[in-house]
mmCIF file of C-alpha atoms in Angstrom:
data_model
loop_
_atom_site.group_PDB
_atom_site.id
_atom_site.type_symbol
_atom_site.label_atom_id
_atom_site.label_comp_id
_atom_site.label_asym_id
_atom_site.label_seq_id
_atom_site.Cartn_x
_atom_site.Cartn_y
_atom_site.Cartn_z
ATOM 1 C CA UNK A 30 -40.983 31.796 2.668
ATOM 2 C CA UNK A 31 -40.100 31.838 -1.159
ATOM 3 C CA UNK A 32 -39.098 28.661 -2.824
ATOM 4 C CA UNK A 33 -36.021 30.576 -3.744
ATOM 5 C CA UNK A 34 -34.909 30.533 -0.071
ATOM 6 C CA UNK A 35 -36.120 27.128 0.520
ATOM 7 C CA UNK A 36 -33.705 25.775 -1.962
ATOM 8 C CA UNK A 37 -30.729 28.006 -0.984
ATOM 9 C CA UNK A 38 -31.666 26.548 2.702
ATOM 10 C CA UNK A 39 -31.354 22.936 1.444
ATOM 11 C CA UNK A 40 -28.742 23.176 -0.660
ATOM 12 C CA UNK A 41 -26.586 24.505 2.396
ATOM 13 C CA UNK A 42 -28.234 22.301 4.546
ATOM 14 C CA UNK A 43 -27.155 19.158 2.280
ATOM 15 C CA UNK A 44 -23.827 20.074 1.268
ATOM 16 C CA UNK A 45 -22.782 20.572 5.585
ATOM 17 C CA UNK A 46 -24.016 17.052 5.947
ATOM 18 C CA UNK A 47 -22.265 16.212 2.610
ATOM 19 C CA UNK A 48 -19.037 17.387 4.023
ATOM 20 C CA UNK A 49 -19.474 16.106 7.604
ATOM 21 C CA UNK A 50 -20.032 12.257 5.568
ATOM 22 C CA UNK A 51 -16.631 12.688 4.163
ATOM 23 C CA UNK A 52 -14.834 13.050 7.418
ATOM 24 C CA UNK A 53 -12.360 9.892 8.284
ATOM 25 C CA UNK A 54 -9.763 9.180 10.385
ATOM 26 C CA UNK A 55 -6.083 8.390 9.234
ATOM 27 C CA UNK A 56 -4.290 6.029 10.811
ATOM 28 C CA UNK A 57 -1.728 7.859 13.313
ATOM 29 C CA UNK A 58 -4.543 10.193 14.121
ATOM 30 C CA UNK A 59 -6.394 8.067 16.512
ATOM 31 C CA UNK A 60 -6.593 10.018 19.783
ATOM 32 C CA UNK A 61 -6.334 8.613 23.255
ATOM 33 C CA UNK A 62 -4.900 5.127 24.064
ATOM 34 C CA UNK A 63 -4.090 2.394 20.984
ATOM 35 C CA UNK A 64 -3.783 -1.293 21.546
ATOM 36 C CA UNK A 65 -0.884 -2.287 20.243
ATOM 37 C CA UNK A 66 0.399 -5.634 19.848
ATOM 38 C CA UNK A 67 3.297 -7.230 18.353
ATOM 39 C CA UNK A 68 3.908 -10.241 15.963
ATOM 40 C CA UNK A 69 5.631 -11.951 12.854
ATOM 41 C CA UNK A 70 3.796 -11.860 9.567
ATOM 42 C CA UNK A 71 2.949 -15.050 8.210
ATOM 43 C CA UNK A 72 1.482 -14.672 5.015
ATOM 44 C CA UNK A 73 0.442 -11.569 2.590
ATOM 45 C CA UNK A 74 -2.187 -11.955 0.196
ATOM 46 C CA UNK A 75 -3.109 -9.468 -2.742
ATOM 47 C CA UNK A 76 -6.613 -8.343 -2.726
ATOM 48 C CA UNK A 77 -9.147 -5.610 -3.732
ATOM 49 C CA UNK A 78 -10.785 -3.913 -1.086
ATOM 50 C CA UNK A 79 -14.241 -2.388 -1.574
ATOM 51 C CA UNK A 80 -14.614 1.451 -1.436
ATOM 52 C CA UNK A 81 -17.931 2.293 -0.497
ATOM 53 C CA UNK A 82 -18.170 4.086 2.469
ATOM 54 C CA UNK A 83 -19.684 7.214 1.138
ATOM 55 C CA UNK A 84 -22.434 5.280 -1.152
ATOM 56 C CA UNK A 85 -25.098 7.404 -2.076
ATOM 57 C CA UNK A 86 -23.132 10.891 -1.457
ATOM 58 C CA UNK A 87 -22.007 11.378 -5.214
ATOM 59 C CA UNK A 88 -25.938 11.395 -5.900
ATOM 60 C CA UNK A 89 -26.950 13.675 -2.735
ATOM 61 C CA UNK A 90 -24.349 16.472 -3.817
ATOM 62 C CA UNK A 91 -24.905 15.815 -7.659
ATOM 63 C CA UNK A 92 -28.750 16.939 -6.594
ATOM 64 C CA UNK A 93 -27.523 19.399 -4.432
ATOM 65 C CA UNK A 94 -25.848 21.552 -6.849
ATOM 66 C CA UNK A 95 -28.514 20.963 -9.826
ATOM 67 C CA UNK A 96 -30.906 22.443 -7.111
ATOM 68 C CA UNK A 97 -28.821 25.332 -6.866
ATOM 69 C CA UNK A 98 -28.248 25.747 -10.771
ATOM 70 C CA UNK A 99 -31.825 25.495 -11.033
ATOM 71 C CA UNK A 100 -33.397 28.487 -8.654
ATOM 72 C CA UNK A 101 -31.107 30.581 -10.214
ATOM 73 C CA UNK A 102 -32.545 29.734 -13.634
ATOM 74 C CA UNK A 103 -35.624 31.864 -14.865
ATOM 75 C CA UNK A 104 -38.390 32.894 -12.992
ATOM 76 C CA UNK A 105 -42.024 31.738 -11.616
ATOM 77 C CA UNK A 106 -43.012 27.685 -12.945
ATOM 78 C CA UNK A 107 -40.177 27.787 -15.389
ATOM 79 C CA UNK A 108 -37.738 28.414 -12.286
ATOM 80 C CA UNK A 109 -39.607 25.388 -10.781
ATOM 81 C CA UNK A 110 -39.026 23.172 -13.761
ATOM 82 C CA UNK A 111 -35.261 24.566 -13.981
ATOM 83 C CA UNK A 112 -35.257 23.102 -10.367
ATOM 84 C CA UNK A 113 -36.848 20.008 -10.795
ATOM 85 C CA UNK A 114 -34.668 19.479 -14.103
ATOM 86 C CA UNK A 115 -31.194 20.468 -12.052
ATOM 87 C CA UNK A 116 -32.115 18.161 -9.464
ATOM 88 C CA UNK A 117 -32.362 15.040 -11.125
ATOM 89 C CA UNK A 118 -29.814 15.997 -13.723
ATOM 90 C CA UNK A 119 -27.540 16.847 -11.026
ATOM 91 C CA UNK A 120 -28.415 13.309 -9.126
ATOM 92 C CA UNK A 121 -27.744 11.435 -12.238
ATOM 93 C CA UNK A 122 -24.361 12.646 -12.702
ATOM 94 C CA UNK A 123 -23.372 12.616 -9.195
ATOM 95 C CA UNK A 124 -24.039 9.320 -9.043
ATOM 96 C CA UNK A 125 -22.032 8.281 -12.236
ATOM 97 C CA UNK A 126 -18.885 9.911 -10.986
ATOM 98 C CA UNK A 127 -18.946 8.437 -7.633
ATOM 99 C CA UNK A 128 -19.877 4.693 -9.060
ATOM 100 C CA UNK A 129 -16.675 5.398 -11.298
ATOM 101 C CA UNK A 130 -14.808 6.627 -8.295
ATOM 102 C CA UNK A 131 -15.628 3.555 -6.166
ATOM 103 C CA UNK A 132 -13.669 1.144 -8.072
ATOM 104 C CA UNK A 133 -12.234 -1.436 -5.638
ATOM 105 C CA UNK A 134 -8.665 -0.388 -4.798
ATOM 106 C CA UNK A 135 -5.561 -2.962 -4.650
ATOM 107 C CA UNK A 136 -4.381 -3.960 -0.902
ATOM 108 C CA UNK A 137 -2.847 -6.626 1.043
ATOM 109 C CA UNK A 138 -4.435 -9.746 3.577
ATOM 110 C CA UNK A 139 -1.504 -9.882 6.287
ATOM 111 C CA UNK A 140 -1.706 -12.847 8.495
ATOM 112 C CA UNK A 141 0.383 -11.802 11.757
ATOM 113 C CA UNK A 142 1.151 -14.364 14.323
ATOM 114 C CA UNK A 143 1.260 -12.629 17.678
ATOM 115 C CA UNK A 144 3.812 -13.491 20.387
ATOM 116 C CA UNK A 145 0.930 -15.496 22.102
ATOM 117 C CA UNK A 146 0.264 -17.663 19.393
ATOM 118 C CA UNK A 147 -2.969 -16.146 17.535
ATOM 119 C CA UNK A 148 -3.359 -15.557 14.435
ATOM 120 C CA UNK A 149 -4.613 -11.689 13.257
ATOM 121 C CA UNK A 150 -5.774 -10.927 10.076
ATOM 122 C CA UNK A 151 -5.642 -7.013 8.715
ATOM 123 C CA UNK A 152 -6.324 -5.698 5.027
ATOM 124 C CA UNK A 153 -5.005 -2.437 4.526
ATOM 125 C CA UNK A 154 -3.235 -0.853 1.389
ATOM 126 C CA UNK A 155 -0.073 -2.147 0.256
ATOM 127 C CA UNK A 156 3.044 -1.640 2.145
ATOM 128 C CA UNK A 157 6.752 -2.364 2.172
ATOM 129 C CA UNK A 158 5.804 -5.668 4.544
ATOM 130 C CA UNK A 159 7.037 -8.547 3.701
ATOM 131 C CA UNK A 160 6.686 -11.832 5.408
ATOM 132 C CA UNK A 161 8.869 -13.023 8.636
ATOM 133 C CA UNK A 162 9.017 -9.366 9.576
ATOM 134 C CA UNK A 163 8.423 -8.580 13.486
ATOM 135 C CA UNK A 164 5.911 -5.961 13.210
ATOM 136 C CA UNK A 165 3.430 -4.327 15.188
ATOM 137 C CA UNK A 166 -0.257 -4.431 14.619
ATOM 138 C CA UNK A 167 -1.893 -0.810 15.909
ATOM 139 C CA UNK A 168 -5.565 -0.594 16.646
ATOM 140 C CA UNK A 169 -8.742 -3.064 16.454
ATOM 141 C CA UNK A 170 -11.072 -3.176 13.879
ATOM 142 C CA UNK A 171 -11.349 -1.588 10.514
ATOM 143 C CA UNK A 172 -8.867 0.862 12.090
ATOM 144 C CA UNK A 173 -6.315 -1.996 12.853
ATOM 145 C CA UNK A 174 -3.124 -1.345 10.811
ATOM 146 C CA UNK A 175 0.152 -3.542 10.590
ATOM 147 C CA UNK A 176 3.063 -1.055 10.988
ATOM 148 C CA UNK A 177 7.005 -2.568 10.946
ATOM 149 C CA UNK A 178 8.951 -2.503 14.121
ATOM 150 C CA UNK A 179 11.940 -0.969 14.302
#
């Protein structure tokens, strides 16, 4: 087996698992049954929330496509050290546009006080809310959301 195919192997190999990282869930698109509960927001806070759930991927793909850049770059050991040069050079700057990507992004705290008496807390992006509104919190979790009701 040629390094030429091995690279063309792990390049497709790493962008499918790239890909398959970057898969989420919207809210709405839950399937099967959602707790749903309702309430009366209390309080809504501004705050940043963090955005790194795909840490590390800007650097995998960066890699991924020097890699490819690189076997098709020359021929014999200068091929190689095309390779070896695309890979890091492509990790580098992979990296640096996803760290610049994964600036935290503005949201809200809502404090909801349910019709028993607790007290749930959801950060999500911003929304119309606003507080003394009857709304309905959706989900549990990171996939909770706090959704008006009409």
């Amino acid at each position: 087996m040629s390094l030429r195919t091995i690279a063309g192997d792990s390049l497709a190999l790493l962008l499918t698992l790239s890909l398959a990282a970057c898969q989420t869930t919207t809210p709405g698109s839950m399937q099967g049954a959602v707790e749903v509960r309702s309430g009366v927001i209390e309080q809504i806070t501004d705050v940043q929330i963090s955005n790194t759930k795909t840490r590390g991927l800007g650097a995998v793909v960066g890699g991924a496509l020097g890699l490819g850049v690189g076997s098709l770059i020359g021929g014999g050991t200068g091929r190689d050290v095309a390779m070896v040069l695309g890979t890091i050079g492509g990790a580098v700057t992979g990296n640096a546009v996803q760290r610049r990507n994964q600036e935290p992004i503005p949201g809200h705290d809502i404090i909801v006080r349910l019709t028993n008496g607790v007290l749930v807390s959801v950060t999500q992006e911003p929304t119309n809310l606003r507080v003394g509104q009857k709304v309905f919190i959706q989900g549990s979790g990171e996939d909770a959301r706090v959704t008006p009701a009409k």
